[in-house]
mmCIF file of C-alpha atoms in Angstrom:
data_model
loop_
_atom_site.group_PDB
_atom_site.id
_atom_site.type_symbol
_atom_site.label_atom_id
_atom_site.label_comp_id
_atom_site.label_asym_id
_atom_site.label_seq_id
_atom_site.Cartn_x
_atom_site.Cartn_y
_atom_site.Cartn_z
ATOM 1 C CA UNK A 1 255.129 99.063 152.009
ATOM 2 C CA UNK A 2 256.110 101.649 154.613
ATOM 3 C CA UNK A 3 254.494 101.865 157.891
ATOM 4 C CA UNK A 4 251.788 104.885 156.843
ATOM 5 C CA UNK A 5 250.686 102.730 153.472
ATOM 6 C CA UNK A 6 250.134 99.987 156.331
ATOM 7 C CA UNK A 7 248.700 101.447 158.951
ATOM 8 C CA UNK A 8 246.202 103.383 156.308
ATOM 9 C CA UNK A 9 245.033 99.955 154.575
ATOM 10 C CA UNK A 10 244.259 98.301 157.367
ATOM 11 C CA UNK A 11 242.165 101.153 158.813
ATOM 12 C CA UNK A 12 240.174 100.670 155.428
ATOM 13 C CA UNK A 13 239.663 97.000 155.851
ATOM 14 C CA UNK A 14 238.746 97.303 159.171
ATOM 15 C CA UNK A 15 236.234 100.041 158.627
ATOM 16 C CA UNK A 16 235.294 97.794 155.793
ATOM 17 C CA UNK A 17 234.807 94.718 157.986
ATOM 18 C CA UNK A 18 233.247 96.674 160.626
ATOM 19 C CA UNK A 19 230.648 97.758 157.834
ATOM 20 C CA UNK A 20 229.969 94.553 156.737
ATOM 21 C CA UNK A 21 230.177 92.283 159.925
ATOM 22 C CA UNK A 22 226.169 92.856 160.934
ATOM 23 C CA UNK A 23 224.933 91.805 157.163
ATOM 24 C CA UNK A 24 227.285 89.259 157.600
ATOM 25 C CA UNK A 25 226.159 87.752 161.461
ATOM 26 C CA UNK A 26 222.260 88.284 160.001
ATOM 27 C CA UNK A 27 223.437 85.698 157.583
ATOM 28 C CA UNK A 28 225.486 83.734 159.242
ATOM 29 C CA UNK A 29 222.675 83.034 161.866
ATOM 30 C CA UNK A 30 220.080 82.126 159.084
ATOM 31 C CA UNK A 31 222.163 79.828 157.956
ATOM 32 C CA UNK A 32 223.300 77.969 160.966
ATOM 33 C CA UNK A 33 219.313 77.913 162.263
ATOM 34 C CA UNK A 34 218.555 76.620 158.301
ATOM 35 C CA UNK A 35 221.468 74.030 159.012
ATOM 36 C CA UNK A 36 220.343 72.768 162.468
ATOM 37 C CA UNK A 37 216.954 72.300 160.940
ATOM 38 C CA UNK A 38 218.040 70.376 158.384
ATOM 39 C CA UNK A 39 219.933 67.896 161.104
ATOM 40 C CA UNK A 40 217.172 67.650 163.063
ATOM 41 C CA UNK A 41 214.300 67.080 160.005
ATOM 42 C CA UNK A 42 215.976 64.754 158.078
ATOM 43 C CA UNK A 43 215.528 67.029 154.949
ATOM 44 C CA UNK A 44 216.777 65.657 151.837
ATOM 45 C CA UNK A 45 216.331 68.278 149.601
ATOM 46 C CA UNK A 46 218.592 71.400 149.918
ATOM 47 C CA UNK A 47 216.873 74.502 149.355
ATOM 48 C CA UNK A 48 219.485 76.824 148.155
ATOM 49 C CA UNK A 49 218.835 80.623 150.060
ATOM 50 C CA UNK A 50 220.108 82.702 146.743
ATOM 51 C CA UNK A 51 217.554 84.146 145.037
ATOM 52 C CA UNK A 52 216.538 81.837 141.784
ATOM 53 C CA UNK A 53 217.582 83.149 138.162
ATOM 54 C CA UNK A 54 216.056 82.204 134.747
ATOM 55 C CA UNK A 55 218.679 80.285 132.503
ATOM 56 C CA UNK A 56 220.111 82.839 130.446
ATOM 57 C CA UNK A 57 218.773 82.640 126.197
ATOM 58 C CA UNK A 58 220.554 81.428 123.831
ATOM 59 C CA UNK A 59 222.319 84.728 122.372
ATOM 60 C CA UNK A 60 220.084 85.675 118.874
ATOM 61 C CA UNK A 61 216.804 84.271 120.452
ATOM 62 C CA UNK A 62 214.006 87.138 119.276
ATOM 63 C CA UNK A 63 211.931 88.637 121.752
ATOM 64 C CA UNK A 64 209.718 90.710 119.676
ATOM 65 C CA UNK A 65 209.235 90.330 115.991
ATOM 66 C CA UNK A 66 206.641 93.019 113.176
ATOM 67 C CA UNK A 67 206.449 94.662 110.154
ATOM 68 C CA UNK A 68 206.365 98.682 110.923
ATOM 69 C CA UNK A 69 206.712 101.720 108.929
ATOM 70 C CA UNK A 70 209.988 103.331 109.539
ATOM 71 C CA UNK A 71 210.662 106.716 108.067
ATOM 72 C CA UNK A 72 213.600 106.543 105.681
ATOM 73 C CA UNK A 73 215.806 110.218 106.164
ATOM 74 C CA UNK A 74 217.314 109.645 103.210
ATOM 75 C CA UNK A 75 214.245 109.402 101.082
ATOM 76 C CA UNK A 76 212.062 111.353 103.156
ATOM 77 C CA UNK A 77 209.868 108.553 102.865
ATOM 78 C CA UNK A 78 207.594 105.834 105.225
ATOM 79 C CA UNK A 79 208.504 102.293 104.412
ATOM 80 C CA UNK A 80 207.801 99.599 105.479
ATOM 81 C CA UNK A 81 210.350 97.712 107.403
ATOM 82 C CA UNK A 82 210.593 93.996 109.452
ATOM 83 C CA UNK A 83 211.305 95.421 112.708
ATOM 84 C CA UNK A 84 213.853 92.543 115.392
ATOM 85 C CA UNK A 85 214.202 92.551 119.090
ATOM 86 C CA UNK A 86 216.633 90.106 120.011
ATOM 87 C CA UNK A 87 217.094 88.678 123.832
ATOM 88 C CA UNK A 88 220.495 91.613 123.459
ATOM 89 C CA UNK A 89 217.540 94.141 123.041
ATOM 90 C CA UNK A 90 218.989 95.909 120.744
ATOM 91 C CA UNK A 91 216.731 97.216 117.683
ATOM 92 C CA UNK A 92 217.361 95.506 113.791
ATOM 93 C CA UNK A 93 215.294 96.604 111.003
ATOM 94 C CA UNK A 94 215.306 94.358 107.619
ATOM 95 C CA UNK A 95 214.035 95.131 104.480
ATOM 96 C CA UNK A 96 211.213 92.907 104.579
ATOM 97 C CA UNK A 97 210.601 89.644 106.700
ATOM 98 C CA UNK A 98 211.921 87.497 103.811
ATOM 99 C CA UNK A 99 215.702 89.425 104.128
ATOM 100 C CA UNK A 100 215.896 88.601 107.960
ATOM 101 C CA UNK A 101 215.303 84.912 107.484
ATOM 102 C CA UNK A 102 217.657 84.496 104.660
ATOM 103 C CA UNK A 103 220.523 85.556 107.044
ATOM 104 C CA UNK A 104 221.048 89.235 105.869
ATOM 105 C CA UNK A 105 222.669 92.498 107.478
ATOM 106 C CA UNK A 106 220.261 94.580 109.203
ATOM 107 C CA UNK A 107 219.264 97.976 107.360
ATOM 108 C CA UNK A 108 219.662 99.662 110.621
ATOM 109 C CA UNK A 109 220.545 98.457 114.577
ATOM 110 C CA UNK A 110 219.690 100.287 117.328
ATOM 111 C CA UNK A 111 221.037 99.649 120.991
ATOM 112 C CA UNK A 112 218.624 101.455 122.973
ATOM 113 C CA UNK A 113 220.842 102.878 125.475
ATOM 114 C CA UNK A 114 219.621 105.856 128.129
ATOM 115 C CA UNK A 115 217.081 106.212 125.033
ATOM 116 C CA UNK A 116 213.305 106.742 125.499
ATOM 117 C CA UNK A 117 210.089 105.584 123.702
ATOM 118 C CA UNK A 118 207.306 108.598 123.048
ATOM 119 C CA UNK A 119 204.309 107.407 121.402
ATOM 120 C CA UNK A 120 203.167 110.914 120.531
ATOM 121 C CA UNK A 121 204.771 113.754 118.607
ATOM 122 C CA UNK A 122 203.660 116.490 121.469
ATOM 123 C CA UNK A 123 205.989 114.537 123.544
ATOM 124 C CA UNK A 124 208.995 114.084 121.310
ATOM 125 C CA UNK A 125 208.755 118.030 120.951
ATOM 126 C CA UNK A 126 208.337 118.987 124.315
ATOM 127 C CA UNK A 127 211.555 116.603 125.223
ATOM 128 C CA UNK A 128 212.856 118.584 121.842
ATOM 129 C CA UNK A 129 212.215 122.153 123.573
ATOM 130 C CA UNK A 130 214.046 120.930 126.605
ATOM 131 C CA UNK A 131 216.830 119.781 125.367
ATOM 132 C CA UNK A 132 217.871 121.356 122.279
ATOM 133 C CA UNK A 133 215.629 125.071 123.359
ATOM 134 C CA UNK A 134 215.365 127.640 120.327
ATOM 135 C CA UNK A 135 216.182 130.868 121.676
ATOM 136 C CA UNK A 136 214.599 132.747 119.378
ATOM 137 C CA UNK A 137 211.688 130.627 119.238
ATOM 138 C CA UNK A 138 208.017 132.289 118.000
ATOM 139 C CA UNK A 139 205.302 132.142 120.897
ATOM 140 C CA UNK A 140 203.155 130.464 118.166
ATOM 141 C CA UNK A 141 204.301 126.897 118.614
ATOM 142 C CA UNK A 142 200.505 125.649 118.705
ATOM 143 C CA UNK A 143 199.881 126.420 115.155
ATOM 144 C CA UNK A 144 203.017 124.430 114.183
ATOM 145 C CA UNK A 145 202.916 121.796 111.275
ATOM 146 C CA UNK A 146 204.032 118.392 112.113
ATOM 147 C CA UNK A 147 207.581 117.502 110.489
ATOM 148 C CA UNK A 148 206.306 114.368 109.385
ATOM 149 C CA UNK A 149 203.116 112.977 108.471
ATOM 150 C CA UNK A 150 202.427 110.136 109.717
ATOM 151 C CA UNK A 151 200.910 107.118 107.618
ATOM 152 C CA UNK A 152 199.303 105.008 110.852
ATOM 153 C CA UNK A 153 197.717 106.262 113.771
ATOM 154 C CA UNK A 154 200.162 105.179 116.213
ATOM 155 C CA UNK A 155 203.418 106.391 116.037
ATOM 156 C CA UNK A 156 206.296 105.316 117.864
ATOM 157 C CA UNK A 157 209.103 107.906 118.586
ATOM 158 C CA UNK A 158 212.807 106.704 119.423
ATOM 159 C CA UNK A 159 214.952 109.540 121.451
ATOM 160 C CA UNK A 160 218.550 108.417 121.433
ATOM 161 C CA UNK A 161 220.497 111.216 123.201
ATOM 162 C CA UNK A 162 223.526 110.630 120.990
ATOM 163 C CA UNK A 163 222.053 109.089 117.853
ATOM 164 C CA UNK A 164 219.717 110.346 115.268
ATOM 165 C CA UNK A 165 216.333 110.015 116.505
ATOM 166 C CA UNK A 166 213.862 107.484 115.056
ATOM 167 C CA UNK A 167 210.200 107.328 114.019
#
């Protein structure tokens, strides 16, 4: 390296040293007064000062399992699906609850990404209207049919900015 490339690192590690050194002498004296206590209490136990994290699941371990009604866009149709959360949170839907346990492939999968859940169809269209706006939209949007009629009373609205949407 030539004297600039140098010269110009070692200003960043410095300034990045510099940044760091109070966090670091905050720590440091916790630790030394948690060590000197220690000596002087005879504490057998160590009490680690990280914070404490639940064992990570076993990958395929199901959060959240239910039968729903999914609307089929390619029937233009309601059925009813066995809906899968797994501890990967991402979204499987089965055909019915006896196709999930005998090991098949998902009808669908989901990885809910920078999506959002709307559990009413005035707020899927008003996030709709912002996104995707109709410029040559009537003034009469209160008198406007839903797209879909719904066969429960609570729907469930998935808004996947790059996927097809799902209800």
């Amino acid at each position: 390296l030539d004297e600039g490339k140098c010269s110009y690192i070692r200003g960043k590690t410095e300034a990045t040293i510099k940044n760091f050194s109070p966090f670091y002498s905050r720590q440091y004296s916790v630790a030394f007064c948690h060590h000197v206590r220690s000596e002087v209490e005879q504490q057998r136990d160590l009490t680690s000062q990280f914070l404490k994290t639940k064992p990570p699941l076993e990958p395929g371990t199901v959060l959240y399992e239910a039968e729903l009604s999914q609307f089929a866009e390619d029937i233009k149709k309601w059925k009813e699906r066995y809906i899968v959360v797994k501890n990967d949170f991402a979204i499987e839907s089965y055909e019915n609850k006896e196709a999930y346990q005998k090991g098949a492939t998902p009808k669908s999968r989901i990885l809910p990404a920078g999506g959002k859940v709307l559990t009413s169809e005035d707020e899927y269209n008003l996030l709709s209207d912002r996104f995707f706006p109709d410029p040559i939209a009537s003034s009469e949007k209160d008198n406007a049919q839903p797209f879909v009629v719904l066969p429960k009373e609570f729907p469930v609205y998935l808004w996947q900015p790059f996927l097809r949407h799902g209800y």
